[in-house]
Each structure stands twice: as structure tokens, then as C-alpha cells.
XYZ file of C-alpha atoms in Angstrom:
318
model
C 83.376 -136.831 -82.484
C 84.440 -139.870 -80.608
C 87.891 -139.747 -78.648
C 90.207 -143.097 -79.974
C 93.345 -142.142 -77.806
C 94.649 -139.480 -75.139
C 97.549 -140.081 -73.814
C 97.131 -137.937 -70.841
C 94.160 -140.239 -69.475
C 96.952 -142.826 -69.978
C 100.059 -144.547 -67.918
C 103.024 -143.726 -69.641
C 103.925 -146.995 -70.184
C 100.673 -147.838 -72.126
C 101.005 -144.610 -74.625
C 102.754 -145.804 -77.104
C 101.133 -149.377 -77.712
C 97.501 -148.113 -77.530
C 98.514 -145.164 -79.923
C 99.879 -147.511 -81.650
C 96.664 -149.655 -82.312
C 94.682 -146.772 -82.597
C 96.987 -145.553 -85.547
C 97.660 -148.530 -87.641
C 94.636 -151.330 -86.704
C 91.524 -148.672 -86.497
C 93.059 -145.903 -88.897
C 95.039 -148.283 -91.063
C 96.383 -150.795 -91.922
C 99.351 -148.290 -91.577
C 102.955 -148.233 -90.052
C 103.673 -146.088 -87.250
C 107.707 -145.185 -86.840
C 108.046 -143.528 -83.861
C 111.440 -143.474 -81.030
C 110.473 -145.579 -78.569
C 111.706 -143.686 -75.984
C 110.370 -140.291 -76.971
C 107.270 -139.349 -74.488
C 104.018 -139.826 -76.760
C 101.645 -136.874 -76.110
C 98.698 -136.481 -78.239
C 95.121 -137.052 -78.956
C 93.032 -138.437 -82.146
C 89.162 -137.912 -82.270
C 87.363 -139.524 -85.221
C 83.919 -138.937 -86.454
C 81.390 -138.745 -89.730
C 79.926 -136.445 -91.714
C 77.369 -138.183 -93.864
C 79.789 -140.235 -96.271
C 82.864 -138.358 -95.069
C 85.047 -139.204 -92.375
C 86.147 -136.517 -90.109
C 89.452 -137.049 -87.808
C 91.624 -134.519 -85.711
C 94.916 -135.404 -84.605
C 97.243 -134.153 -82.269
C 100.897 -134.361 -80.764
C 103.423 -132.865 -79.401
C 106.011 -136.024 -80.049
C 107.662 -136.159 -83.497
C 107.316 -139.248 -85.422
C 105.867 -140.655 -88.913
C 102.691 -142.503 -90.551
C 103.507 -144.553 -93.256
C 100.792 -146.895 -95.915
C 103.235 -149.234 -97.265
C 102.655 -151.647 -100.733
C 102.106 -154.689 -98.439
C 99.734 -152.907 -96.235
C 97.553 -151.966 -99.198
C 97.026 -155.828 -100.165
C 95.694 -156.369 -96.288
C 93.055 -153.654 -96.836
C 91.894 -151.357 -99.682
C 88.905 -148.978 -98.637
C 88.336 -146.919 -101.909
C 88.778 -143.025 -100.595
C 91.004 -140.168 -100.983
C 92.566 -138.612 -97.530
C 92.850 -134.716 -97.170
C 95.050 -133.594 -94.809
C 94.327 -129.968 -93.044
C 97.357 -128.292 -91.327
C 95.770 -126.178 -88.429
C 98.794 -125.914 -86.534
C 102.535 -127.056 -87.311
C 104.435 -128.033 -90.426
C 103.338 -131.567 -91.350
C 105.335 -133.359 -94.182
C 103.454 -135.766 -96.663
C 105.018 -137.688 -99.364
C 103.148 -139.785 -102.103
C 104.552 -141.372 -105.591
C 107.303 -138.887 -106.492
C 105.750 -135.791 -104.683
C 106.584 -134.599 -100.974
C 105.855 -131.047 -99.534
C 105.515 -129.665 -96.347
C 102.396 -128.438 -95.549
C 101.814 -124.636 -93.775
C 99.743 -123.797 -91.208
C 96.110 -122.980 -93.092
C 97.470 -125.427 -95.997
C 95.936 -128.609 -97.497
C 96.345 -131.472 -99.875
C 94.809 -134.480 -101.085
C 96.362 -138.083 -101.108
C 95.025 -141.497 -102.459
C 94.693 -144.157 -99.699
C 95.280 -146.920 -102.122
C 98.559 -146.090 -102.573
C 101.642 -146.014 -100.232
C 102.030 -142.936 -98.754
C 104.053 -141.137 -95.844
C 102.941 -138.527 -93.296
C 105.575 -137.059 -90.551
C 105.898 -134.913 -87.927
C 108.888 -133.217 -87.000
C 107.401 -131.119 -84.434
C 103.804 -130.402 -82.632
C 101.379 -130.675 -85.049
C 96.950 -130.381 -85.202
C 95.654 -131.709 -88.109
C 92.214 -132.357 -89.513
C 92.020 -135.630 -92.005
C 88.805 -136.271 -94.354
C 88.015 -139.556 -95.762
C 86.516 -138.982 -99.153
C 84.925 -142.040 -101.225
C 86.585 -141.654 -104.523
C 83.850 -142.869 -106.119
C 81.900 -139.272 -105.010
C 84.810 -136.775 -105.846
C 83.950 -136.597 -110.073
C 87.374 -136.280 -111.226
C 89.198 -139.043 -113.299
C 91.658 -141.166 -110.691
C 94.816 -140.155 -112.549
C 93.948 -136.551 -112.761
C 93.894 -136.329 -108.889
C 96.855 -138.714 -108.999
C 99.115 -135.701 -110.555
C 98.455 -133.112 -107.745
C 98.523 -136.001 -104.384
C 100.746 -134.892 -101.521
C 100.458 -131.185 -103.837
C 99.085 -128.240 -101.152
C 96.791 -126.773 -102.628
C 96.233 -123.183 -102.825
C 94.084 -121.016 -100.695
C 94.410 -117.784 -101.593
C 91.585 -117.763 -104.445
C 88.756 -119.645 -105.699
C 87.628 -122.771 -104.347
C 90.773 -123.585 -101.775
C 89.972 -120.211 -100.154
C 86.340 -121.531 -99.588
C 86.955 -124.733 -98.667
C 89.606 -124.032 -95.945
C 87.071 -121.981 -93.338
C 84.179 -124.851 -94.111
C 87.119 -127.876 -93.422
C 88.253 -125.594 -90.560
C 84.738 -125.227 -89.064
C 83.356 -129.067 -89.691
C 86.262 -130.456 -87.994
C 85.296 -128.561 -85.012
C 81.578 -128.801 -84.920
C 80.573 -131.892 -87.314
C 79.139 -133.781 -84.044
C 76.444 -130.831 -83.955
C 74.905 -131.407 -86.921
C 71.520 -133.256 -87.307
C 71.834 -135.400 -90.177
C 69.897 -133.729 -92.902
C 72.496 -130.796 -91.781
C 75.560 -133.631 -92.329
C 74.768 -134.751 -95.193
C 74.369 -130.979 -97.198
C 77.764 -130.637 -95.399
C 79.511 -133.688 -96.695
C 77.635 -132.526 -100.361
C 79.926 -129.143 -99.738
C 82.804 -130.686 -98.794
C 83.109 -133.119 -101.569
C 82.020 -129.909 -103.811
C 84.761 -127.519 -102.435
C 87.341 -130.566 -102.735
C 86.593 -131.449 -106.040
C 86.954 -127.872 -107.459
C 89.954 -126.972 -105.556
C 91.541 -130.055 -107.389
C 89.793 -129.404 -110.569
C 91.086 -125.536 -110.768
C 94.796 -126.838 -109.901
C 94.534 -129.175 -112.987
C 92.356 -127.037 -114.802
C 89.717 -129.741 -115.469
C 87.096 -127.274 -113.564
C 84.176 -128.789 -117.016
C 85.013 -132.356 -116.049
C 82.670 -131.426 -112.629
C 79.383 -131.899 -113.247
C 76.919 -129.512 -113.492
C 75.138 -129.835 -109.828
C 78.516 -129.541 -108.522
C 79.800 -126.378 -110.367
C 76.531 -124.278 -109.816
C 76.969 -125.329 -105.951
C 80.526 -124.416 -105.586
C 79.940 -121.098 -107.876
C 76.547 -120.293 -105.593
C 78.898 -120.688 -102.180
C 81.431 -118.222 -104.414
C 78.653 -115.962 -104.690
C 77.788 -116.036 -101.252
C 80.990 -115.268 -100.299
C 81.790 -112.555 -101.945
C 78.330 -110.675 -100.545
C 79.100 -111.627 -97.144
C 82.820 -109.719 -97.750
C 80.485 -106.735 -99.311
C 77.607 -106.284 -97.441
C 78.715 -102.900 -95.787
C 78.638 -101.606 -99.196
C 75.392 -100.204 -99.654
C 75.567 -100.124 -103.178
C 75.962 -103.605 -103.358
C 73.525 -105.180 -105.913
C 73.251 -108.038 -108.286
C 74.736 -106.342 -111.377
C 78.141 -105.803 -109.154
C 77.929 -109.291 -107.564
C 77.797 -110.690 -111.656
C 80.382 -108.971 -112.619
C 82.365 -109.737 -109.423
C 82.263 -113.628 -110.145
C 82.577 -113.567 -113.895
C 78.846 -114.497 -114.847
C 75.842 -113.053 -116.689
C 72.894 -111.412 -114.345
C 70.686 -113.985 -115.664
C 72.950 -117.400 -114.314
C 73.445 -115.241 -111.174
C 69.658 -115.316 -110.643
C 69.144 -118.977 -111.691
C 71.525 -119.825 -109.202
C 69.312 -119.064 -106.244
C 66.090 -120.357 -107.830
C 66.715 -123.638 -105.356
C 67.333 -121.505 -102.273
C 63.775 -120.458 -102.828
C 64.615 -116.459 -102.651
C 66.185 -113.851 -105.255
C 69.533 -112.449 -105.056
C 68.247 -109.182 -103.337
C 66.028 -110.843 -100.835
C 69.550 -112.626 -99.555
C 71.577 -109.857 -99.244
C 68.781 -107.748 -96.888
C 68.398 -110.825 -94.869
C 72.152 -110.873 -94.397
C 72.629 -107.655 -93.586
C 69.395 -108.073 -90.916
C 70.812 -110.654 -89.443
C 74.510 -109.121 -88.667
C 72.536 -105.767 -87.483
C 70.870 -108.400 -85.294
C 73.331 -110.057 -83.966
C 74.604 -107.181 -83.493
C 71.973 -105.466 -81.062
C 71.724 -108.688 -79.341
C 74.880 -108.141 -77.541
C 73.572 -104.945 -76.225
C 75.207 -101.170 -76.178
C 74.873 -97.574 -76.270
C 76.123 -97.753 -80.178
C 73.291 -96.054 -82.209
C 71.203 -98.419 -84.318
C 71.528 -96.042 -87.411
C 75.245 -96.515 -87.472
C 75.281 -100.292 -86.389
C 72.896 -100.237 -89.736
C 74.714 -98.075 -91.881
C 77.757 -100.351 -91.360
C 75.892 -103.154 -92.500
C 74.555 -101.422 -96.015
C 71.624 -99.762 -94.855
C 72.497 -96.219 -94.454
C 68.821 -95.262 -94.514
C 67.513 -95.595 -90.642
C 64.131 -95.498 -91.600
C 63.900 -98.106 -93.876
C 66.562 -100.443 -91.801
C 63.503 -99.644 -88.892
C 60.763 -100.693 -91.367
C 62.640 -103.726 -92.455
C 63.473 -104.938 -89.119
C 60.112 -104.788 -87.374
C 59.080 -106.848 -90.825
C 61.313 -109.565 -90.204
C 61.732 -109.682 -86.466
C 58.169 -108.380 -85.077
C 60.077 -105.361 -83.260
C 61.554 -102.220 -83.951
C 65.471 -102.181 -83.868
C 65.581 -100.109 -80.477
C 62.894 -102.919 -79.047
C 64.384 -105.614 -80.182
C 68.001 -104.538 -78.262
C 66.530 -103.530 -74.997
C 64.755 -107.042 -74.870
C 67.850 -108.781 -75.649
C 69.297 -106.455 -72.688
C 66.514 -108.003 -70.577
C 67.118 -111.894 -71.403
């Protein structure tokens, strides 16, 4: 992610005209109201993911973005923003709508229409530019819920706020075959968190509702996986689908339901023993679902060349 502006690297009497450019000539055309005698502190980093544009934003110094009707008719790019509160209470208005946004909260706006986005107080915020042409819902369906937060306490919102969360921070890491299965995800996670809000989840096609219900799935065995009766019948039922669409869901990953939970739970036990200790490995299995220390030890040396005990007191070594 490339840095646009830091004020600190900045004389004070530069701050606000560069932020200033940055704001409404690179992210714009937008309208920055701001007191001109408040000190400007703050940063914005931009990047991509794939199609998707990632930005982070932050500031200490209260003050308001705002895409008016006569900036539209300078510039049109054809995407959706979504707006990630990290930290602070931002405040976005669009058509009739305005909320304040918590901390963990998101929603969805339409650049091609005048909006407003404030800041009353210190704020970090991630911002995704979507093409609306790749989010498969109608333009006035996502038109009822812009400047709406969207929920995150269930279904697709409660995936899509650790994945937002974690691109922001590490999109620059990923190669590009990574970035663009990312941007996929993204666009997937978006699309349903709108869709379930306006209960149009069928209008998503197909590709995209077996990818957001497989990321469900995986979810909801990564919550599990210390329960060692954790199986496929239990995951089904879990997620409201038939045994037999659970296992056609992870024909593509190339491996059957049970095969990904065991190599879950391997790799936490893993990671675990990597870090060292006196812990015993039985328990540091057992926690993980495999209650059985002699299978865990059979399965380990299978998949890692080394028995658990081995595999700890090399990682002590490196």
C-alpha cells in the first residue's frame, strides 16, 4: 500500500493544501470542508486488490468529505465505496439516509451519487472501491440500503468484517493469483451481506452463493474444531444444508469435508508446538479434537514427516 499523505513528514503550513489534493484531485473529484485553522493530523495509504481498491485513512482533526451533484458531472468512475469503521464514530450520509457508523461497523455507498462522510473526532477507516458492474445485485436494490451499516453479528457481515479487517492490513503481501481470489471474496462477502439485508440472497448467482456458503462452512469448523465429535452430519445441519450440497461444496478445493477438518486441527496442534513448551502434546491435541494421542501421533508424523514430540524439540532448536 502506497502512502498519498502524512502530515507528520510535513511543515505545518503545507498540511492542509497537500491533504487537500490528495483528498479531492487523487480520491475525488470530492469537497473537503475542513477549519482552516484546526491542526491537520492524519495519514491516507491507497492500494489494489485485483479489481478492488483498498484505502486506509486516518486523523485525528475533525472535518468532512463531501461528492457533490456538480462534482459527479467532472468525473463518474462506475464503483460502489464501502466504508470500514476500525476505530471512531464516522458519520455518512447518502440520498435520504445518514447513520453513524460503530467501531467494527460497515456500509456501502454509490460513488455516482452525492454523498457526505464526516468526522467529528479521531477516526481509522478502511474504504473499498468496488466496480458495480462485479457486485450482481440490481443498482436500485443496493440504492435502498447506501449509507445503511450493515450488520455483523450473523451471516455474511460477520464474515466479511475479519477478511475487510485483515486485507486492509496485509493486501500489499499478496502475490497476485493470491489478490485476485481475495478481491473474488470480497466482492462475494459484499454482495451477500447486501443481498441478506434486502433479502435478494437468489438474485446472487450461483458461483457466488456456493463461495460465500463454503467460507460459512469453513467458519463454523474453525469455531468447532475442539469438538471432537465434530463431523459432517453436524456441520450440515449447522448451516442449514443437506450432507450431499455440503460435500459438493468442497469438490473444487480438491479434498472432502473430513480431510479439512484433520488438516485444521494439524495445523493449530502445529502451530502450536512450534512455539515450544513443557505443555503435553496429548492435551495440546485433545484441545484441538483429537483426544486420542495415538492416532494425533500417527497423523502427525503422516503429514509433517515427524512425530509430535520431534517435531517441537526441532522447532525449539531453530
Amino acid at each position: 500500500m502506497g502512502v498519498l499523505v502524512r502530515t507528520s513528514e510535513l511543515p505545518a503550513a503545507r498540511r492542509h493544501e497537500v491533504w487537500r489534493s490528495v483528498v479531492c484531485d487523487t480520491l475525488g473529484p470530492l469537497d473537503l470542508r475542513i477549519d482552516p485553522d484546526a491542526p491537520l493530523r492524519g495519514e491516507i495509504e491507497v492500494g489494489r486488490l485485483g479489481p478492488v481498491g483498498v484505502g486506509m485513512v486516518r486523523t485525528s482533526t475533525p472535518h468532512s468529505v463531501h461528492r457533490t451533484a456538480g462534482q459527479i458531472g467532472q468525473g463518474n468512475p462506475e464503483i460502489y465505496r464501502v466504508v470500514l469503521a476500525l476505530s471512531g464514530s464516522p458519520r455518512l450520509a447518502q440520498a435520504d439516509r445518514a447513520t453513524q457508523l460503530s467501531r467494527g461497523e460497515f456500509a456501502i455507498y454509490d460513488f455516482t451519487r452525492p454523498y457526505e462522510l464526516a468526522y467529528d473526532s479521531a477516526v481509522r477507516l478502511a474504504v473499498f472501491s468496488l466496480p458495480r458492474d462485479l457486485l450482481a445485485l440490481p443498482v436500485d436494490a443496493v440504492a435502498k440500503l447506501a449509507a445503511a451499516p450493515i450488520g455483523t453479528e450473523s451471516g455474511a457481515g460477520a464474515l466479511a468484517v475479519p477478511l475487510l479487517r485483515r486485507v486492509a492490513a496485509d493486501h500489499a503481501t499478496y502475490t497476485p493469483a493470491s489478490a485476485a481470489r481475495l478481491s473474488a471474496v470480497v466482492m462475494d462477502l459484499v454482495g451477500a451481506a447486501v443481498a441478506e439485508r434486502l433479502e435478494l440472497t437468489r438474485a446472487l448467482p450461483e458461483d457466488s452463493r456456493q463461495r460465500t456458503l463454503l467460507l460459512r462452512v469453513h467458519a463454523f469448523i474453525e469455531e468447532h474444531l475442539g469438538d471432537a465429535e465434530l463431523d459432517p452430519a453436524t456441520i450440515a445441519a449447522a448451516c442449514h444444508i443437506s450432507l450431499r450440497y455440503l460435500h459438493r461444496l468442497f469438490e473444487p478445493e480438491q479434498t472432502t469435508v473430513a480431510a479439512w477438518i484433520r488438516q485444521r486441527r494439524l495445523e493449530r496442534c502445529r502451530a502450536e508446538l512450534t512455539r515450544g513448551g513443557t505443555e503435553p502434546v496429548s492435551a495440546i491435541a485433545a484441545r484441538h479434537g483429537l483426544p486420542d494421542a495415538a492416532h494425533f501421533s500417527r497423523l502427525f508424523r503422516r503429514a509433517y514427516g515427524m512425530s509430535p514430540a520431534e517435531y517441537r524439540r526441532a522447532s525449539e532448536v531453530r
